[in-house]
Each structure stands twice: as structure tokens, then as C-alpha cells.
CSV table of C-alpha atoms in Angstrom, one decimal:
chain,number,residue,atom,x,y,z
R,94,MET,CA,76.8,93.5,153.1
R,95,VAL,CA,76.4,91.4,150.0
R,96,MET,CA,78.9,92.3,147.2
R,97,HIS,CA,77.7,91.8,143.6
R,98,LYS,CA,80.0,91.2,140.6
R,99,LYS,CA,79.9,93.6,137.7
R,100,ALA,CA,78.3,92.5,134.5
R,101,ALA,CA,80.7,90.8,132.2
R,102,THR,CA,81.6,92.5,128.9
R,103,GLY,CA,79.4,90.9,126.3
R,104,TYR,CA,79.0,90.7,122.6
R,105,LEU,CA,75.7,92.5,122.1
R,106,PRO,CA,75.8,95.2,119.3
R,107,ALA,CA,77.2,98.6,120.3
R,108,GLY,CA,74.5,100.8,121.8
R,109,SER,CA,72.2,97.8,122.5
R,110,VAL,CA,69.2,98.6,124.7
R,111,VAL,CA,69.4,95.2,126.4
R,112,ALA,CA,73.2,95.6,127.2
R,113,GLU,CA,72.6,99.0,128.6
R,114,ARG,CA,69.7,97.8,130.9
R,115,ILE,CA,71.7,94.8,132.0
R,116,GLU,CA,74.6,97.0,133.1
R,117,ALA,CA,72.3,99.3,135.0
R,118,ALA,CA,70.4,96.4,136.8
R,119,TYR,CA,73.1,93.9,137.2
R,120,PRO,CA,74.3,94.9,140.7
R,121,GLU,CA,70.8,94.5,142.1
R,122,MET,CA,70.1,91.1,140.5
R,123,SER,CA,69.9,87.8,142.4
R,124,GLN,CA,72.6,85.1,141.7
R,125,ALA,CA,70.0,83.4,139.4
R,126,LEU,CA,69.3,86.5,137.4
R,127,GLN,CA,73.0,87.2,137.2
R,128,THR,CA,73.6,83.8,135.8
R,129,PHE,CA,71.0,84.4,133.1
R,130,ALA,CA,72.4,87.9,132.4
R,131,ASP,CA,75.9,86.5,131.9
R,132,PHE,CA,74.5,84.0,129.4
R,133,VAL,CA,72.7,86.8,127.5
R,134,LEU,CA,75.9,88.9,127.3
R,135,SER,CA,78.1,86.0,126.2
R,136,GLU,CA,75.7,84.3,123.8
R,137,PRO,CA,73.3,86.9,122.4
R,138,ILE,CA,72.9,85.3,119.0
R,139,ARG,CA,71.9,82.0,120.6
R,140,ILE,CA,69.3,83.9,122.7
R,141,ALA,CA,67.9,85.4,119.5
R,142,HIS,CA,67.5,82.0,117.9
R,143,MET,CA,66.3,80.0,120.9
R,144,SER,CA,62.9,79.6,122.6
R,145,ILE,CA,62.5,80.3,126.3
R,146,ASN,CA,62.5,76.6,127.0
R,147,GLU,CA,65.7,76.0,125.1
R,148,THR,CA,67.3,79.0,126.9
R,149,VAL,CA,66.4,77.9,130.4
R,150,GLN,CA,67.7,74.4,129.6
R,151,ALA,CA,71.0,75.9,128.5
R,152,THR,CA,71.4,78.2,131.5
R,153,GLY,CA,70.0,75.9,134.2
R,154,VAL,CA,67.5,78.5,135.5
R,155,SER,CA,63.6,78.2,135.6
R,156,VAL,CA,61.2,79.6,133.1
R,157,ALA,CA,59.9,81.9,135.9
R,158,THR,CA,63.5,83.2,136.4
R,159,ALA,CA,63.8,84.0,132.6
R,160,ASN,CA,60.5,85.9,132.9
R,161,ARG,CA,61.6,87.8,136.0
R,162,PHE,CA,64.9,88.7,134.2
R,163,ALA,CA,62.9,90.3,131.3
R,164,ARG,CA,60.7,92.2,133.7
R,165,LYS,CA,63.8,93.3,135.6
R,166,LEU,CA,65.0,94.9,132.4
R,167,GLY,CA,61.7,96.7,131.9
R,168,PHE,CA,60.0,94.4,129.4
R,169,GLU,CA,56.5,92.9,129.8
R,170,GLY,CA,57.8,89.4,129.4
R,171,TYR,CA,60.4,87.2,127.9
R,172,ALA,CA,58.9,87.5,124.3
R,173,GLN,CA,59.4,91.2,124.4
R,174,PHE,CA,62.9,90.9,125.8
R,175,ARG,CA,63.9,88.4,123.0
R,176,GLY,CA,62.3,90.6,120.4
R,177,GLU,CA,64.6,93.5,121.5
R,178,VAL,CA,67.6,91.3,121.3
R,179,ILE,CA,66.7,90.3,117.7
R,180,ARG,CA,66.1,93.9,116.7
R,181,GLY,CA,69.5,94.8,118.0
R,182,PHE,CA,71.1,92.5,115.4
R,183,GLU,CA,69.0,93.7,112.5
R,184,SER,CA,71.7,96.1,111.2
R,185,ILE,CA,74.4,93.3,111.5
R,186,PHE,CA,72.5,90.6,109.7
R,187,GLU,CA,70.8,92.9,107.0
R,188,PRO,CA,73.8,92.8,104.6
R,189,VAL,CA,73.7,89.1,104.8
R,190,GLU,CA,70.1,88.9,103.9
R,191,ARG,CA,70.5,91.4,101.1
R,192,LEU,CA,73.3,89.4,99.6
R,193,ARG,CA,71.3,86.2,100.0
R,194,THR,CA,68.3,87.8,98.2
R,195,THR,CA,70.5,89.1,95.4
R,196,LEU,CA,72.2,85.8,94.8
R,197,SER,CA,69.0,84.0,94.7
R,198,LYS,CA,67.9,86.0,91.8
R,199,GLY,CA,70.8,84.6,89.7
R,200,SER,CA,72.4,87.9,88.6
R,201,SER,CA,75.1,87.7,86.0
R,202,VAL,CA,78.7,89.0,86.7
R,203,GLN,CA,78.0,92.0,84.4
R,204,ASP,CA,74.7,92.8,86.3
R,205,ALA,CA,76.5,92.6,89.6
R,206,VAL,CA,79.3,94.9,88.5
R,207,LEU,CA,77.0,97.5,87.0
R,208,ALA,CA,74.7,97.4,90.0
R,209,SER,CA,77.6,97.9,92.3
R,210,LEU,CA,78.8,101.0,90.4
R,211,GLU,CA,75.3,102.4,90.2
R,212,GLU,CA,74.8,101.9,93.9
R,213,ASP,CA,78.0,103.8,94.7
R,214,LEU,CA,76.8,106.6,92.4
R,215,ARG,CA,73.5,106.8,94.2
R,216,ASN,CA,75.3,106.9,97.5
R,217,LEU,CA,77.5,109.8,96.5
R,218,SER,CA,74.5,111.7,95.0
R,219,GLU,CA,72.4,111.2,98.1
R,220,THR,CA,75.3,112.2,100.3
R,221,MET,CA,75.8,115.4,98.3
R,222,GLN,CA,72.1,116.2,98.4
R,223,GLY,CA,72.0,115.9,102.2
R,224,LEU,CA,75.3,117.7,102.6
R,225,ASP,CA,75.2,120.5,105.2
R,226,THR,CA,77.8,123.0,104.1
R,227,THR,CA,77.9,124.6,107.5
R,228,ARG,CA,78.8,121.3,109.1
R,229,ILE,CA,81.5,120.8,106.5
R,230,GLU,CA,82.9,124.2,107.2
R,231,GLN,CA,82.9,123.5,110.9
R,232,ALA,CA,84.5,120.1,110.4
R,233,VAL,CA,87.3,121.7,108.4
R,234,ASN,CA,87.9,124.3,111.1
R,235,MET,CA,88.1,121.6,113.8
R,236,ILE,CA,90.8,119.9,111.8
R,237,LEU,CA,92.7,123.1,111.3
R,238,ALA,CA,92.5,124.1,114.9
R,239,ALA,CA,93.6,120.8,116.3
R,240,ARG,CA,97.1,120.5,117.8
R,241,ASN,CA,97.1,116.8,117.2
R,242,ILE,CA,94.8,114.5,115.3
R,243,PHE,CA,94.0,110.9,116.0
R,244,PHE,CA,91.8,108.6,113.9
R,245,ILE,CA,89.7,106.0,115.7
R,246,ALA,CA,88.9,103.4,113.0
R,247,PHE,CA,89.2,99.7,112.6
R,248,ASP,CA,88.9,97.0,110.0
R,249,ALA,CA,88.1,98.6,106.5
R,250,ALA,CA,87.6,102.0,108.1
R,251,ALA,CA,91.3,101.9,109.3
R,252,ALA,CA,92.4,101.8,105.6
R,253,LEU,CA,90.2,104.8,104.8
R,254,ALA,CA,91.6,106.6,107.8
R,255,ASN,CA,95.2,106.0,106.5
R,256,VAL,CA,94.3,107.6,103.2
R,257,MET,CA,92.9,110.8,104.9
R,258,SER,CA,95.9,110.8,107.2
R,259,HIS,CA,98.2,110.9,104.2
R,260,ARG,CA,96.1,113.6,102.5
R,261,LEU,CA,96.2,115.8,105.7
R,262,GLU,CA,100.0,115.2,106.1
R,263,LEU,CA,100.5,116.5,102.5
R,264,ALA,CA,98.6,119.7,103.6
R,265,GLY,CA,100.9,120.1,106.5
R,266,HIS,CA,98.6,118.6,109.3
R,267,TYR,CA,100.0,115.5,110.9
R,268,ALA,CA,97.5,112.9,111.9
R,269,ARG,CA,98.0,109.6,113.7
R,270,THR,CA,96.2,106.4,113.1
R,271,ILE,CA,96.0,103.2,115.3
R,272,ASP,CA,99.2,101.3,115.0
R,273,ASN,CA,99.0,98.0,113.0
R,274,GLY,CA,98.3,95.3,115.5
R,275,GLY,CA,98.1,97.8,118.4
R,276,GLY,CA,94.4,97.6,119.0
R,277,MET,CA,92.7,99.1,122.0
R,278,LEU,CA,95.8,99.3,124.2
R,279,SER,CA,97.9,101.1,121.6
R,280,ALA,CA,95.0,103.5,120.9
R,281,SER,CA,94.4,104.1,124.7
R,282,ARG,CA,98.1,104.9,125.2
R,283,ALA,CA,98.0,107.5,122.4
R,284,LEU,CA,94.7,109.0,123.5
R,285,SER,CA,96.0,109.4,127.1
R,286,HIS,CA,98.1,112.3,125.9
R,287,TYR,CA,95.2,114.1,124.2
R,288,ASP,CA,93.0,116.9,125.5
R,289,GLU,CA,90.6,119.6,124.5
R,290,ASN,CA,93.2,121.2,122.2
R,291,ASP,CA,93.4,118.0,120.1
R,292,LEU,CA,90.9,116.1,117.8
R,293,VAL,CA,89.7,112.6,117.4
R,294,ILE,CA,88.2,111.6,114.1
R,295,ALA,CA,86.0,108.5,114.6
R,296,ILE,CA,84.7,106.5,111.6
R,297,ALA,CA,82.2,103.7,112.0
R,298,PHE,CA,79.5,102.4,109.7
R,299,PRO,CA,77.3,99.2,109.9
R,300,ARG,CA,78.5,96.9,111.2
R,301,TYR,CA,79.7,99.3,113.9
R,302,MET,CA,82.9,98.1,115.6
R,303,ARG,CA,82.5,98.1,119.4
R,304,GLU,CA,86.2,99.2,119.8
R,305,THR,CA,85.5,102.3,117.8
R,306,VAL,CA,82.5,103.3,119.9
R,307,GLU,CA,84.2,102.5,123.2
R,308,LEU,CA,87.3,104.6,122.3
R,309,ALA,CA,85.1,107.5,121.1
R,310,THR,CA,83.2,107.3,124.3
R,311,ALA,CA,86.4,107.5,126.3
R,312,ALA,CA,87.5,110.5,124.3
R,313,HIS,CA,84.2,112.3,124.8
R,314,ARG,CA,84.3,111.7,128.5
R,315,ARG,CA,87.8,113.3,128.6
R,316,SER,CA,86.4,116.4,126.7
R,317,ILE,CA,88.5,115.6,123.6
R,318,PRO,CA,86.7,117.0,120.6
R,319,VAL,CA,85.3,114.2,118.5
R,320,LEU,CA,84.4,114.4,114.7
R,321,SER,CA,82.2,111.5,114.0
R,322,ILE,CA,81.8,110.2,110.5
R,323,THR,CA,79.0,107.7,110.3
R,324,ASP,CA,75.8,106.7,108.4
R,325,ASN,CA,72.8,108.2,110.3
R,326,GLN,CA,71.4,109.6,113.5
R,327,THR,CA,70.8,106.1,115.0
R,328,SER,CA,74.5,105.2,114.8
R,329,PRO,CA,76.2,104.8,118.2
R,330,LEU,CA,78.7,107.4,117.1
R,331,ALA,CA,76.2,110.1,116.4
R,332,ARG,CA,75.7,111.1,120.0
R,333,LEU,CA,79.3,111.0,120.8
R,334,GLY,CA,80.5,113.5,118.1
R,335,THR,CA,81.1,117.1,119.0
R,336,LEU,CA,80.2,117.3,115.4
R,337,THR,CA,78.9,114.5,113.2
R,338,LEU,CA,79.0,114.1,109.4
R,339,TYR,CA,76.6,111.6,107.7
R,340,VAL,CA,77.5,109.6,104.6
R,341,ARG,CA,75.0,107.5,102.6
R,342,ALA,CA,76.9,104.2,102.3
R,343,ARG,CA,74.4,101.4,101.6
R,344,ARG,CA,75.7,98.4,99.7
R,345,THR,CA,74.0,95.2,98.5
R,346,TYR,CA,77.1,92.9,98.3
R,347,SER,CA,78.6,94.0,101.7
R,348,SER,CA,77.6,95.9,104.8
R,349,THR,CA,79.0,99.3,103.7
R,350,SER,CA,80.1,101.2,100.6
R,351,ASP,CA,83.7,102.4,101.3
R,352,THR,CA,83.6,104.3,98.0
R,353,ALA,CA,81.1,106.9,99.5
R,354,ILE,CA,83.0,107.2,102.8
R,355,LEU,CA,86.4,107.7,101.1
R,356,ALA,CA,84.9,110.4,98.9
R,357,MET,CA,83.7,112.2,102.0
R,358,LEU,CA,87.2,111.9,103.6
R,359,GLU,CA,88.9,113.1,100.4
R,360,ALA,CA,86.5,116.1,100.2
R,361,LEU,CA,87.2,117.0,103.8
R,362,ALA,CA,91.0,116.8,103.1
R,363,ALA,CA,90.5,119.0,100.1
R,364,GLY,CA,88.7,121.6,102.2
R,365,VAL,CA,91.6,121.5,104.8
R,366,ALA,CA,94.1,122.0,102.0
R,367,ALA,CA,92.2,124.9,100.6
R,368,LYS,CA,92.3,126.7,103.9
R,369,SER,CA,95.8,125.8,104.9
R,370,PRO,CA,98.2,128.6,103.9
R,371,GLY,CA,101.2,126.3,104.1
R,372,ALA,CA,99.7,123.4,102.2
R,373,ALA,CA,101.6,124.1,98.9
R,374,ASP,CA,104.8,124.4,100.8
R,375,ALA,CA,104.2,121.1,102.7
R,376,ALA,CA,103.4,119.4,99.4
R,377,GLN,CA,106.6,120.8,97.8
R,378,LYS,CA,108.7,119.6,100.8
R,379,PHE,CA,107.3,116.1,100.3
R,380,ALA,CA,107.9,116.1,96.6
R,381,ASP,CA,111.5,117.3,97.1
R,382,PHE,CA,112.2,114.7,99.7
R,383,ALA,CA,110.5,111.8,97.8
R,384,TYR,CA,111.8,112.6,94.3
R,385,PRO,CA,114.5,109.9,94.2
R,386,TRP,CA,111.9,107.3,94.7
R,387,LEU,CA,109.3,108.6,92.2
R,388,ILE,CA,109.2,107.2,88.6
R,389,THR,CA,108.3,109.5,85.8
R,390,PRO,CA,106.6,107.7,82.9
R,391,GLU,CA,108.8,107.8,79.7
R,392,GLY,CA,108.0,110.3,77.1
R,393,ARG,CA,107.0,113.1,79.7
């Protein structure tokens, strides 16, 4: 019996069609096709930029093998396969193109500052217009019912999660975030103690962090309730959420507007505080304990 190795973990965007098809077909691929698959997984950006002749030269396989690989994944040919690879990176490179276009117009500092503020106002307005009050109520109830709460959030989202964790704690609901420098191992160790009585709050926006999606997937498989906070229904987090809230967070000068996301998290925390009978007492306990380290402005 011939034993096939498993497809290596690659760097295609989270939820990539190509990555999913490679994972499914990899065990049945010939050695040549696996060699090509390994290159696709490890160097997808090069694949997106290279012609078929450049790709086969880099991998050492034939043009016929490259085309067989594409058909093995369900594409008509190599051109269609490469097109799907490129499409998978659109959300990642879109902010770069938006920034390049904006800078090419020669905007002044004042124009850039005002445009940024106006963009955040639009994001907040559109988020409010699309707000499903029933979902918000359900999200608050999920938080209130949870025995333990754990935030899955990396990079900029981790800072936002810290803010909401602080707000929940003031309302009497302890929430844990991923330890600084702990990464996947630290998060996995924490999640191993969670079950259906707890809650995971996963936050991911373009560009979606692979670690967030993978940890949310693990929580979903263990039947841990997941509250997903993301941008739209095509997000890899959308299908993983027991409940999903959507925030309009487009930004010209970066990939995501953290302002709009933070506003949603603050609003959720306010809803939790409003329905928590012990919120005022919890806030008072904190104020009493922290009083020695709080400075009151003179004259008040």
C-alpha cells in the first residue's frame, strides 16, 4: 500500500477555494502533483504573478503536469486555476491599491485627515442602518449566559478585544484574551478547558488572520458557542459563528477601520451592563479598590 503525505500548511488566504481543494485531493495525487501542490501552498503570491512556463521552471515539473494539477482541482485548465489564486488575494491587496490610488492624487494632509474622519462616520452610519436589534439582543444574552468568555483576536483586533474585556469586567463579567506573546499554543491551552457553557468571541476583518479562523474553527468543532464579529457574509468567520454580527469597517488608508469595530464592541458592552443587575456594584468595587491610583483634576 502506498502512503501519501499530508498537504503542508500553506499561506493561501483563510477560506481559500484552492487551499481547500488541495487538502481534499492531496492524498490521491502523484508525487509530481504533490510537488506542484507544495509549491502552490508555500509560494501562492509567486504563483499569482508567474506565467505557467515560469512556474514549471521553478518547480521542475512539466507544463502537462501543471495543467493536470489544475484539472485535478476541478478547473478547466491552468489559467482558470491561477485566476482563482489571484481572486483569493483580492481582499488582501485591495487596501494597498486603494492607498496607492489615493496617494497618486496628491491629497493634502488636511484632505487626508478629514476624509479619514468622514469615512469613519460613514462606517458607523451604515453599521447602524444595517443593525439587527434581534441579533444584538441575542449577542448580549450569549455574553450574560456564558460561564467563561474568551476572545480570539490577533494584531489590531487584540487591542480592541482588550478594551471590550475591560468593559465586561467593569460590569462584573470576567473575560480572558490571548496572552501577550502566547500565540496559538497559549490560546489552545485556554480553549481546552472551555465547553458549551462558555463563549468564544472571535474578531476578524480584512485582512483576516489565519490564526483567528483556525482557533474559531476548533472552538466550533468542540461545540463551544462562538460570537463572530466581522465585516460581511463572505468572511471566513461568518460560517463559524453561532451568531455573527457585521460591522461596516472600510478604510482607504489601511485595511480596516478600527473605529467602527470598537464602537460595536463598546455598544455590546453597554448592552451587557444594562442587563447586568450587579454591574453598578462591580463598578463600585473597582472604584473603591483603584481609588489610591486615580488622580482627580484640581478644582473638582
